Amino acid sequence: MKDQKKKNTKKNTNRNIYFIIILIYFIFVFYAYIFGIPSGIEIGNNLISFLSYMIKILPCAFILIGLFEVWVPREKVERHLGYEGGFRGYIWGIILAGTMGGGLLVALPVSSALYHKGARLSVIFTFLGASAIVRIPMTLFEASFLGFEFTAIRWLVSIPLIVLTSIFLEKYLVKQNFSIK
Amino acid sequence: MWFFYVTGILLFLSFLSDRSKTKKALLIAYQRFIFISPSFLVMLIFVSILLFIFPQEKIIMYLNYGKYMVNIILAALVGSVTIMPGFVAFPLAGILKNSGISYTIIAAFTTTLMMVGTLTFPIEAAYFGKKVTLIRNAVSFVIALIVALLIGIYFGEVII
């Protein structure tokens, strides 16, 4: 009970800090636009370009997550990505990561959704790590600029390391009652 | 753009087969979005300021001078604190390659860029907690360094 209360106040201070940062920032950028301060305008333009890029991707990503939660039965996730999945779970995790768009910012809410549907932690960490390194469109881009060999070595080295560290991380966290929000 | 169409088609199919389920899906989507949006906005604010202070294209150019091992670590650090979409990062990497920067340094930069997220820390921590986020990113940093070194060995830049 006390713990819960402590957690809530902590969460609130976090929210307040965020709120203050956001407020100061927007006041600054607002003044910059009015008085024509070049640095502030450039910062504001940076934000606008990011926001417009994100707004194209994020709503779709969250809608897909919502559809996933409603339509995909828990048993299916457990069978392929859970403890019953065995080693193939990691391969599924990597394939899922490779074919998904949007990078970490999409992969994070997806991992949370997978977790609540019964995927095991090591598969989730593999998925998360893989989403950073094996995304197919990005990889094609990389190979075209840096050469096929460069990409091949990167895959061959990083994928086994990610699976391995994910397994260790799970072993460590299972003892600690860890859960994903 | 295909992402947009796929979402639209799936949403439409879902709506045709079960209205209440689709409504629930949209509600879930909304709640999840609200949960993460403050951290998200703060991250974008930091990125917008950081990109103004350090234009990355310039920083990485300087990485070609000085001690080699130090440069690899520096490139990895720059990659860790930067956020750049792939369609910007890889053409940049191509330019760097053509201007004579070694594969090792480029690998250290692009691999940490993809794997280590300093600016996305608050978002990841919202899901996984601070400790796990820290562990995961530290591990990713080490993996990225290993990748860079092995790429260097393969291309004959790092001699054992």
Tab-separated table of C-alpha atoms in Angstrom:
chain	number	residue	atom	x	y	z
A	1	MET	CA	0.000	0.000	0.000
A	2	LYS	CA	2.727	2.407	1.050
A	3	ASP	CA	4.843	1.218	-1.841
A	4	GLN	CA	2.034	1.919	-4.260
A	5	LYS	CA	1.660	5.446	-2.916
A	6	LYS	CA	5.388	6.052	-3.224
A	7	LYS	CA	5.303	4.810	-6.784
A	8	ASN	CA	2.433	7.137	-7.654
A	9	THR	CA	4.106	10.250	-6.259
A	10	LYS	CA	7.263	9.335	-8.144
A	11	LYS	CA	5.267	8.974	-11.329
A	12	ASN	CA	3.648	12.347	-10.697
A	13	THR	CA	6.951	14.163	-10.198
A	14	ASN	CA	8.123	12.610	-13.450
A	15	ARG	CA	5.006	13.903	-15.180
A	16	ASN	CA	5.508	17.346	-13.659
A	17	ILE	CA	9.110	17.533	-14.821
A	18	TYR	CA	8.032	16.575	-18.316
A	19	PHE	CA	5.280	19.155	-18.217
A	20	ILE	CA	7.689	21.921	-17.156
A	21	ILE	CA	10.206	20.991	-19.870
A	22	ILE	CA	7.499	21.005	-22.516
A	23	LEU	CA	6.103	24.327	-21.307
A	24	ILE	CA	9.460	26.141	-21.203
A	25	TYR	CA	10.346	24.780	-24.592
A	26	PHE	CA	7.177	25.923	-26.266
A	27	ILE	CA	7.343	29.385	-24.691
A	28	PHE	CA	10.909	29.717	-25.972
A	29	VAL	CA	10.058	28.557	-29.485
A	30	PHE	CA	6.939	30.728	-29.554
A	31	TYR	CA	8.973	33.842	-28.676
A	32	ALA	CA	11.620	32.845	-31.185
A	33	TYR	CA	9.055	32.801	-33.964
A	34	ILE	CA	7.558	36.130	-32.941
A	35	PHE	CA	10.845	38.004	-32.527
A	36	GLY	CA	12.655	36.137	-35.276
A	37	ILE	CA	15.431	34.543	-33.208
A	38	PRO	CA	17.151	32.246	-35.732
A	39	SER	CA	18.323	29.561	-33.264
A	40	GLY	CA	14.854	29.156	-31.800
A	41	ILE	CA	13.264	29.038	-35.220
A	42	GLU	CA	15.649	26.334	-36.356
A	43	ILE	CA	14.949	24.275	-33.230
A	44	GLY	CA	11.225	24.749	-33.763
A	45	ASN	CA	11.513	23.681	-37.378
A	46	ASN	CA	13.453	20.591	-36.303
A	47	LEU	CA	10.615	19.638	-33.972
A	48	ILE	CA	7.989	20.224	-36.631
A	49	SER	CA	9.802	18.016	-39.132
A	50	PHE	CA	10.148	15.181	-36.564
A	51	LEU	CA	6.559	15.501	-35.441
A	52	SER	CA	5.229	15.392	-38.989
A	53	TYR	CA	7.336	12.289	-39.659
A	54	MET	CA	6.130	10.573	-36.476
A	55	ILE	CA	2.510	11.495	-36.999
A	56	LYS	CA	2.586	9.569	-40.258
A	57	ILE	CA	3.814	6.401	-38.550
A	58	LEU	CA	2.661	6.286	-34.940
A	59	PRO	CA	-1.156	6.311	-35.234
A	60	CYS	CA	-0.974	3.394	-37.674
A	61	ALA	CA	1.417	1.520	-35.418
A	62	PHE	CA	-0.826	1.898	-32.385
A	63	ILE	CA	-3.938	0.923	-34.334
A	64	LEU	CA	-2.148	-2.232	-35.530
A	65	ILE	CA	-1.196	-2.993	-31.934
A	66	GLY	CA	-4.814	-2.541	-30.871
A	67	LEU	CA	-5.986	-4.915	-33.616
A	68	PHE	CA	-3.309	-7.406	-32.600
A	69	GLU	CA	-4.481	-7.350	-28.980
A	70	VAL	CA	-8.082	-7.903	-29.925
A	71	TRP	CA	-7.706	-10.504	-32.677
A	72	VAL	CA	-4.641	-12.633	-31.953
A	73	PRO	CA	-5.411	-15.321	-29.377
A	74	ARG	CA	-3.106	-15.630	-26.409
A	75	GLU	CA	-2.495	-19.338	-27.006
A	76	LYS	CA	-0.970	-18.624	-30.395
A	77	VAL	CA	1.536	-16.150	-29.016
A	78	GLU	CA	2.370	-18.504	-26.162
A	79	ARG	CA	2.864	-21.413	-28.518
A	80	HIS	CA	5.268	-19.601	-30.830
A	81	LEU	CA	6.876	-16.893	-28.728
A	82	GLY	CA	6.420	-18.280	-25.233
A	83	TYR	CA	8.120	-21.030	-23.254
A	84	GLU	CA	6.502	-23.672	-25.469
A	85	GLY	CA	8.095	-22.154	-28.579
A	86	GLY	CA	11.605	-23.322	-27.800
A	87	PHE	CA	14.395	-22.123	-30.009
A	88	ARG	CA	12.058	-21.333	-32.902
A	89	GLY	CA	10.648	-18.524	-30.771
A	90	TYR	CA	13.849	-16.554	-31.309
A	91	ILE	CA	13.650	-17.060	-35.062
A	92	TRP	CA	10.048	-15.833	-35.038
A	93	GLY	CA	11.126	-12.836	-32.969
A	94	ILE	CA	13.836	-11.966	-35.491
A	95	ILE	CA	11.521	-12.411	-38.492
A	96	LEU	CA	8.864	-10.267	-36.844
A	97	ALA	CA	11.441	-7.561	-36.119
A	98	GLY	CA	12.838	-7.705	-39.644
A	99	THR	CA	9.538	-7.199	-41.377
A	100	MET	CA	8.239	-4.496	-39.070
A	101	GLY	CA	8.604	-0.802	-39.784
A	102	GLY	CA	9.159	2.134	-37.485
A	103	GLY	CA	12.163	1.154	-35.377
A	104	LEU	CA	12.424	1.196	-31.604
A	105	LEU	CA	9.539	3.567	-31.064
A	106	VAL	CA	7.183	1.053	-32.616
A	107	ALA	CA	9.032	-1.997	-31.305
A	108	LEU	CA	8.641	-0.909	-27.676
A	109	PRO	CA	4.830	-0.820	-27.542
A	110	VAL	CA	4.779	-4.007	-29.627
A	111	SER	CA	7.020	-5.784	-27.105
A	112	SER	CA	4.723	-4.677	-24.332
A	113	ALA	CA	1.755	-6.085	-26.256
A	114	LEU	CA	3.601	-9.369	-26.906
A	115	TYR	CA	4.537	-9.628	-23.241
A	116	HIS	CA	0.949	-9.290	-22.094
A	117	LYS	CA	-0.054	-11.971	-24.583
A	118	GLY	CA	2.380	-14.425	-23.038
A	119	ALA	CA	5.620	-14.109	-25.001
A	120	ARG	CA	8.700	-14.949	-22.941
A	121	LEU	CA	11.186	-12.262	-21.959
A	122	SER	CA	14.176	-13.609	-23.873
A	123	VAL	CA	12.165	-13.654	-27.104
A	124	ILE	CA	11.020	-10.096	-26.436
A	125	PHE	CA	14.576	-8.889	-25.855
A	126	THR	CA	15.671	-10.696	-29.018
A	127	PHE	CA	12.832	-9.039	-30.887
A	128	LEU	CA	13.748	-5.634	-29.508
A	129	GLY	CA	17.439	-6.030	-30.286
A	130	ALA	CA	16.711	-7.412	-33.729
A	131	SER	CA	14.317	-4.577	-34.532
A	132	ALA	CA	17.335	-2.288	-34.317
A	133	ILE	CA	19.581	-4.286	-36.623
A	134	VAL	CA	17.733	-6.505	-39.107
A	135	ARG	CA	14.903	-4.378	-40.461
A	136	ILE	CA	14.765	-5.395	-44.112
A	137	PRO	CA	14.160	-1.979	-45.759
A	138	MET	CA	16.906	-0.404	-43.652
A	139	THR	CA	19.286	-3.257	-44.377
A	140	LEU	CA	18.795	-2.937	-48.113
A	141	PHE	CA	19.621	0.708	-47.777
A	142	GLU	CA	22.719	-0.046	-45.755
A	143	ALA	CA	23.968	-2.691	-48.163
A	144	SER	CA	23.523	-0.386	-51.119
A	145	PHE	CA	25.676	2.301	-49.519
A	146	LEU	CA	28.269	0.256	-47.629
A	147	GLY	CA	28.356	-3.002	-49.520
A	148	PHE	CA	26.856	-6.426	-48.982
A	149	GLU	CA	29.824	-7.738	-46.981
A	150	PHE	CA	29.505	-4.983	-44.402
A	151	THR	CA	25.856	-5.854	-43.745
A	152	ALA	CA	26.519	-9.604	-43.756
A	153	ILE	CA	29.230	-9.355	-41.088
A	154	ARG	CA	27.075	-7.086	-38.981
A	155	TRP	CA	24.227	-9.607	-39.060
A	156	LEU	CA	26.392	-12.651	-38.433
A	157	VAL	CA	28.080	-11.042	-35.460
A	158	SER	CA	25.203	-9.214	-33.818
A	159	ILE	CA	22.313	-11.665	-34.128
A	160	PRO	CA	23.889	-14.539	-32.139
A	161	LEU	CA	25.136	-12.062	-29.535
A	162	ILE	CA	21.660	-10.586	-29.166
A	163	VAL	CA	20.002	-13.984	-28.728
A	164	LEU	CA	22.657	-14.999	-26.216
A	165	THR	CA	22.448	-11.825	-24.123
A	166	SER	CA	18.637	-11.963	-24.231
A	167	ILE	CA	18.718	-15.451	-22.719
A	168	PHE	CA	21.025	-14.269	-19.933
A	169	LEU	CA	18.947	-11.169	-19.303
A	170	GLU	CA	15.816	-13.297	-18.964
A	171	LYS	CA	17.552	-15.655	-16.532
A	172	TYR	CA	18.576	-12.694	-14.436
A	173	LEU	CA	15.183	-10.947	-14.509
A	174	VAL	CA	12.966	-13.964	-13.893
A	175	LYS	CA	14.428	-14.206	-10.385
A	176	GLN	CA	13.464	-10.602	-9.707
A	177	ASN	CA	9.755	-10.654	-10.512
A	178	PHE	CA	10.275	-8.342	-13.426
A	179	SER	CA	7.344	-7.221	-15.551
A	180	ILE	CA	6.852	-4.983	-18.572
A	181	LYS	CA	4.332	-2.165	-18.417
B	1	MET	CA	3.093	4.604	-47.335
B	2	TRP	CA	2.403	0.846	-47.539
B	3	PHE	CA	2.170	0.927	-43.734
B	4	PHE	CA	-0.754	3.312	-43.979
B	5	TYR	CA	-2.600	1.145	-46.508
B	6	VAL	CA	-2.048	-2.070	-44.574
B	7	THR	CA	-3.426	-0.449	-41.427
B	8	GLY	CA	-6.408	0.915	-43.319
B	9	ILE	CA	-7.237	-2.427	-44.945
B	10	LEU	CA	-6.885	-4.395	-41.714
B	11	LEU	CA	-8.970	-1.890	-39.800
B	12	PHE	CA	-11.657	-2.087	-42.465
B	13	LEU	CA	-11.681	-5.912	-42.447
B	14	SER	CA	-11.820	-5.893	-38.668
B	15	PHE	CA	-14.742	-3.479	-38.762
B	16	LEU	CA	-16.637	-5.676	-41.220
B	17	SER	CA	-16.245	-8.814	-39.146
B	18	ASP	CA	-16.764	-7.452	-35.643
B	19	ARG	CA	-17.690	-3.898	-34.735
B	20	SER	CA	-17.347	-4.103	-30.972
B	21	LYS	CA	-13.939	-5.774	-31.203
B	22	THR	CA	-12.758	-3.041	-33.556
B	23	LYS	CA	-14.015	-0.396	-31.180
B	24	LYS	CA	-12.088	-2.064	-28.381
B	25	ALA	CA	-8.960	-2.185	-30.555
B	26	LEU	CA	-9.188	1.546	-31.220
B	27	LEU	CA	-9.669	2.227	-27.523
B	28	ILE	CA	-6.541	0.191	-26.731
B	29	ALA	CA	-4.628	2.080	-29.426
B	30	TYR	CA	-5.734	5.379	-27.914
B	31	GLN	CA	-4.829	4.431	-24.328
B	32	ARG	CA	-1.387	3.161	-25.316
B	33	PHE	CA	-0.733	6.304	-27.277
B	34	ILE	CA	-1.707	8.524	-24.346
B	35	PHE	CA	0.489	6.469	-22.004
B	36	ILE	CA	3.621	7.158	-24.023
B	37	SER	CA	3.006	10.599	-25.518
B	38	PRO	CA	4.584	12.790	-22.766
B	39	SER	CA	7.903	10.882	-22.861
B	40	PHE	CA	7.661	10.990	-26.583
B	41	LEU	CA	7.271	14.732	-26.823
B	42	VAL	CA	10.145	15.295	-24.387
B	43	MET	CA	12.395	13.087	-26.501
B	44	LEU	CA	11.541	15.002	-29.670
B	45	ILE	CA	12.258	18.276	-27.868
B	46	PHE	CA	15.721	17.079	-26.842
B	47	VAL	CA	16.446	15.809	-30.330
B	48	SER	CA	15.408	19.100	-31.892
B	49	ILE	CA	17.778	21.016	-29.577
B	50	LEU	CA	20.622	18.537	-29.907
B	51	LEU	CA	20.494	18.530	-33.689
B	52	PHE	CA	20.788	22.298	-33.588
B	53	ILE	CA	23.825	22.277	-31.268
B	54	PHE	CA	25.658	19.400	-32.950
B	55	PRO	CA	25.102	18.921	-36.647
B	56	GLN	CA	26.156	15.268	-36.835
B	57	GLU	CA	27.617	15.440	-40.313
B	58	LYS	CA	30.363	17.716	-39.012
B	59	ILE	CA	31.164	15.788	-35.859
B	60	ILE	CA	31.720	12.526	-37.658
B	61	MET	CA	34.074	14.229	-40.117
B	62	TYR	CA	36.416	15.080	-37.258
B	63	LEU	CA	36.574	11.426	-36.280
B	64	ASN	CA	39.165	10.769	-38.905
B	65	TYR	CA	41.912	12.481	-36.921
B	66	GLY	CA	43.780	11.318	-33.849
B	67	LYS	CA	44.293	7.926	-32.265
B	68	TYR	CA	42.438	5.061	-33.925
B	69	MET	CA	41.006	3.249	-30.884
B	70	VAL	CA	39.929	6.533	-29.340
B	71	ASN	CA	38.169	7.410	-32.580
B	72	ILE	CA	36.260	4.132	-32.620
B	73	ILE	CA	34.969	4.749	-29.107
B	74	LEU	CA	34.158	8.354	-29.977
B	75	ALA	CA	32.256	7.297	-33.090
B	76	ALA	CA	30.340	4.787	-30.960
B	77	LEU	CA	29.496	7.494	-28.420
B	78	VAL	CA	28.314	9.894	-31.111
B	79	GLY	CA	26.179	7.105	-32.598
B	80	SER	CA	24.712	6.360	-29.165
B	81	VAL	CA	23.501	9.860	-28.419
B	82	THR	CA	22.223	10.542	-31.907
B	83	ILE	CA	18.909	9.765	-33.490
B	84	MET	CA	18.819	9.698	-37.241
B	85	PRO	CA	16.469	7.865	-39.553
B	86	GLY	CA	18.096	5.198	-41.740
B	87	PHE	CA	17.411	7.119	-44.920
B	88	VAL	CA	19.635	9.931	-43.600
B	89	ALA	CA	22.255	7.832	-41.818
B	90	PHE	CA	23.234	5.438	-44.605
B	91	PRO	CA	23.676	7.978	-47.383
B	92	LEU	CA	25.783	9.910	-44.858
B	93	ALA	CA	27.775	6.723	-44.173
B	94	GLY	CA	28.274	6.350	-47.923
B	95	ILE	CA	29.612	9.904	-48.144
B	96	LEU	CA	31.944	9.262	-45.209
B	97	LYS	CA	33.199	6.092	-46.862
B	98	ASN	CA	33.969	7.971	-50.047
B	99	SER	CA	35.795	10.665	-48.126
B	100	GLY	CA	38.154	8.023	-46.771
B	101	ILE	CA	36.809	7.203	-43.313
B	102	SER	CA	37.432	3.570	-42.370
B	103	TYR	CA	34.763	0.863	-42.248
B	104	THR	CA	35.547	0.308	-38.565
B	105	ILE	CA	34.615	3.841	-37.594
B	106	ILE	CA	31.563	3.874	-39.816
B	107	ALA	CA	30.434	0.564	-38.321
B	108	ALA	CA	30.927	1.876	-34.783
B	109	PHE	CA	28.830	4.908	-35.675
B	110	THR	CA	25.991	3.249	-37.595
B	111	THR	CA	25.690	0.209	-35.323
B	112	THR	CA	25.415	2.228	-32.111
B	113	LEU	CA	23.112	4.603	-33.950
B	114	MET	CA	20.745	1.718	-34.559
B	115	MET	CA	21.212	-0.258	-31.345
B	116	VAL	CA	21.821	2.227	-28.544
B	117	GLY	CA	19.187	4.800	-27.690
B	118	THR	CA	20.197	7.488	-25.223
B	119	LEU	CA	17.477	9.896	-26.242
B	120	THR	CA	14.834	7.203	-26.315
B	121	PHE	CA	15.802	6.229	-22.747
B	122	PRO	CA	12.704	7.798	-21.094
B	123	ILE	CA	10.416	5.964	-23.513
B	124	GLU	CA	12.102	2.610	-23.061
B	125	ALA	CA	12.204	3.124	-19.284
B	126	ALA	CA	8.458	3.750	-19.256
B	127	TYR	CA	7.990	0.164	-20.430
B	128	PHE	CA	10.991	-1.701	-19.021
B	129	GLY	CA	12.086	0.400	-16.045
B	130	LYS	CA	15.347	2.311	-15.738
B	131	LYS	CA	17.553	-0.566	-14.658
B	132	VAL	CA	16.664	-2.953	-17.485
B	133	THR	CA	16.858	-0.142	-20.046
B	134	LEU	CA	20.333	0.708	-18.805
B	135	ILE	CA	21.484	-2.927	-18.941
B	136	ARG	CA	20.024	-3.456	-22.398
B	137	ASN	CA	21.644	-0.363	-23.861
B	138	ALA	CA	25.009	-1.039	-22.229
B	139	VAL	CA	24.973	-4.567	-23.660
B	140	SER	CA	24.008	-3.175	-27.072
B	141	PHE	CA	26.907	-0.735	-26.887
B	142	VAL	CA	29.371	-3.561	-26.267
B	143	ILE	CA	27.873	-5.652	-29.078
B	144	ALA	CA	28.201	-2.672	-31.428
B	145	LEU	CA	31.883	-2.297	-30.521
B	146	ILE	CA	32.469	-6.004	-31.181
B	147	VAL	CA	30.734	-5.657	-34.553
B	148	ALA	CA	32.911	-2.653	-35.427
B	149	LEU	CA	36.124	-4.449	-34.479
B	150	LEU	CA	35.244	-7.577	-36.450
B	151	ILE	CA	34.320	-5.490	-39.474
B	152	GLY	CA	37.676	-3.751	-39.096
B	153	ILE	CA	39.470	-7.093	-38.961
B	154	TYR	CA	37.580	-8.353	-42.010
B	155	PHE	CA	38.494	-5.313	-44.096
B	156	GLY	CA	42.062	-5.438	-42.858
B	157	GLU	CA	41.868	-2.136	-41.007
B	158	VAL	CA	42.330	-3.495	-37.510
B	159	ILE	CA	45.393	-5.675	-37.201
B	160	ILE	CA	45.505	-8.116	-34.326
